[in-house]
């Protein structure tokens, strides 16, 4: 036994010295920063799994630039401080030059400041707030990209749907002002909704720590709006819509991509609608192939194929986009890769992606309806 160990040690040492074993240094490292714990863990799990599927497929075909792809996964918790720590760790200790993440705008924005300053290419799959890719002075952050549409468009799609499809003349807006995504999307919705002739009859704020929404829901009940716009994440949506139903509020709730989760409480949110990036019902060939590959790799508690959501689809697209750009650049120098990414045309699961000057893709949105049994595809809205 000891002899065997010694022998294998000698063999490995010899291989390493001769350069026949790929060492860490030869691999291309990608960091995945996602909220695996904290308020929205389904976002993190789906993002990680979508990204890992893409990497597995590339590695099965030999990697990129004839090098294997290695990953570093960090839990950035959808929260600025852990996100900053994770970004510093992967850049300074793990020496990554590429980051896929974060999910939440309020985590992606601080990460982008670090990545851009250190010339590390960051692509957020899902962060929709404009400030992720554009600095306060209006300049595009050179090294920062995203794979999703942005909230001025998402808010406009929601407003148009409220006005034209739901025939809603009045809206009540509920928001968490400390969440960049929620605050931004609420503003963009309001702008488009009032410009389109709708009237905002009330606006109330809460915090992410609140669990009892009785006070603000009483105001909603009194205002009798046609729709309630609630552009927050599923954890908050579950609480608010449940308490609204208990209060007898019948107005339709409308939200954004943050509603997308296998943990969305369908009973509570039934009758609501939300804008999103993807639907597993999509019949586009890229989407059909992705649904199949994802379900083959990942199973739920009952051993059934897992159904990917928008987080998984966009993480898959963002990772594929990044690897295609590295390949196109013929180099893993982020300065060359970002130049390649700016020019790329990429057919993803979530649609065709080309970047505008602010490093944002111009893409269509999907409208989904929540019933007490499932989330149904409603329609696609083009930019
Ligand atoms: N768009 C959200 C944000 O910027 C994140 C998100 C995207 C959540 C897609 C769910 C689905 O914070």
mmCIF file of C-alpha atoms and ligand atoms in Angstrom, residues 43 103-106 126-129 148 151 154 179 181 233 257-260 276-277 310-311 314, ligand 1:
data_model
loop_
_atom_site.group_PDB
_atom_site.id
_atom_site.type_symbol
_atom_site.label_atom_id
_atom_site.label_comp_id
_atom_site.label_asym_id
_atom_site.label_seq_id
_atom_site.Cartn_x
_atom_site.Cartn_y
_atom_site.Cartn_z
ATOM 1 C CA UNK A 43 -32.002 32.902 -7.377
ATOM 2 C CA UNK A 103 -28.206 38.338 -9.617
ATOM 3 C CA UNK A 104 -29.465 41.315 -7.628
ATOM 4 C CA UNK A 105 -28.756 44.831 -8.853
ATOM 5 C CA UNK A 106 -27.931 46.053 -5.366
ATOM 6 C CA UNK A 126 -29.956 39.189 -14.453
ATOM 7 C CA UNK A 127 -29.290 42.575 -12.831
ATOM 8 C CA UNK A 128 -31.665 44.950 -14.594
ATOM 9 C CA UNK A 129 -30.951 48.325 -12.946
ATOM 10 C CA UNK A 148 -30.724 40.863 -19.625
ATOM 11 C CA UNK A 151 -35.661 48.250 -16.077
ATOM 12 C CA UNK A 154 -39.275 46.334 -18.079
ATOM 13 C CA UNK A 179 -33.436 48.111 -2.941
ATOM 14 C CA UNK A 181 -33.867 47.247 -8.336
ATOM 15 C CA UNK A 233 -38.464 39.641 -5.054
ATOM 16 C CA UNK A 257 -38.676 39.499 -12.935
ATOM 17 C CA UNK A 258 -38.064 39.296 -9.176
ATOM 18 C CA UNK A 259 -41.237 37.211 -8.864
ATOM 19 C CA UNK A 260 -39.612 34.344 -10.744
ATOM 20 C CA UNK A 276 -39.769 38.227 -17.218
ATOM 21 C CA UNK A 277 -36.913 37.188 -19.514
ATOM 22 C CA UNK A 310 -35.175 32.851 -16.021
ATOM 23 C CA UNK A 311 -32.234 32.917 -13.608
ATOM 24 C CA UNK A 314 -29.776 33.911 -18.223
HETATM 25 N N1 LIG B 1 -33.600 41.925 -12.033
HETATM 26 C C1 LIG B 1 -33.386 41.645 -10.633
HETATM 27 C C2 LIG B 1 -32.423 42.696 -10.083
HETATM 28 O O1 LIG B 1 -31.848 43.422 -10.812
HETATM 29 C C3 LIG B 1 -32.867 40.264 -10.396
HETATM 30 C C4 LIG B 1 -33.699 39.125 -10.953
HETATM 31 C C5 LIG B 1 -33.695 38.818 -12.314
HETATM 32 C C6 LIG B 1 -34.457 38.343 -10.142
HETATM 33 C C7 LIG B 1 -34.447 37.752 -12.829
HETATM 34 C C8 LIG B 1 -35.226 37.305 -10.652
HETATM 35 C C9 LIG B 1 -35.222 37.017 -12.007
HETATM 36 O O2 LIG B 1 -32.215 42.800 -8.904
#
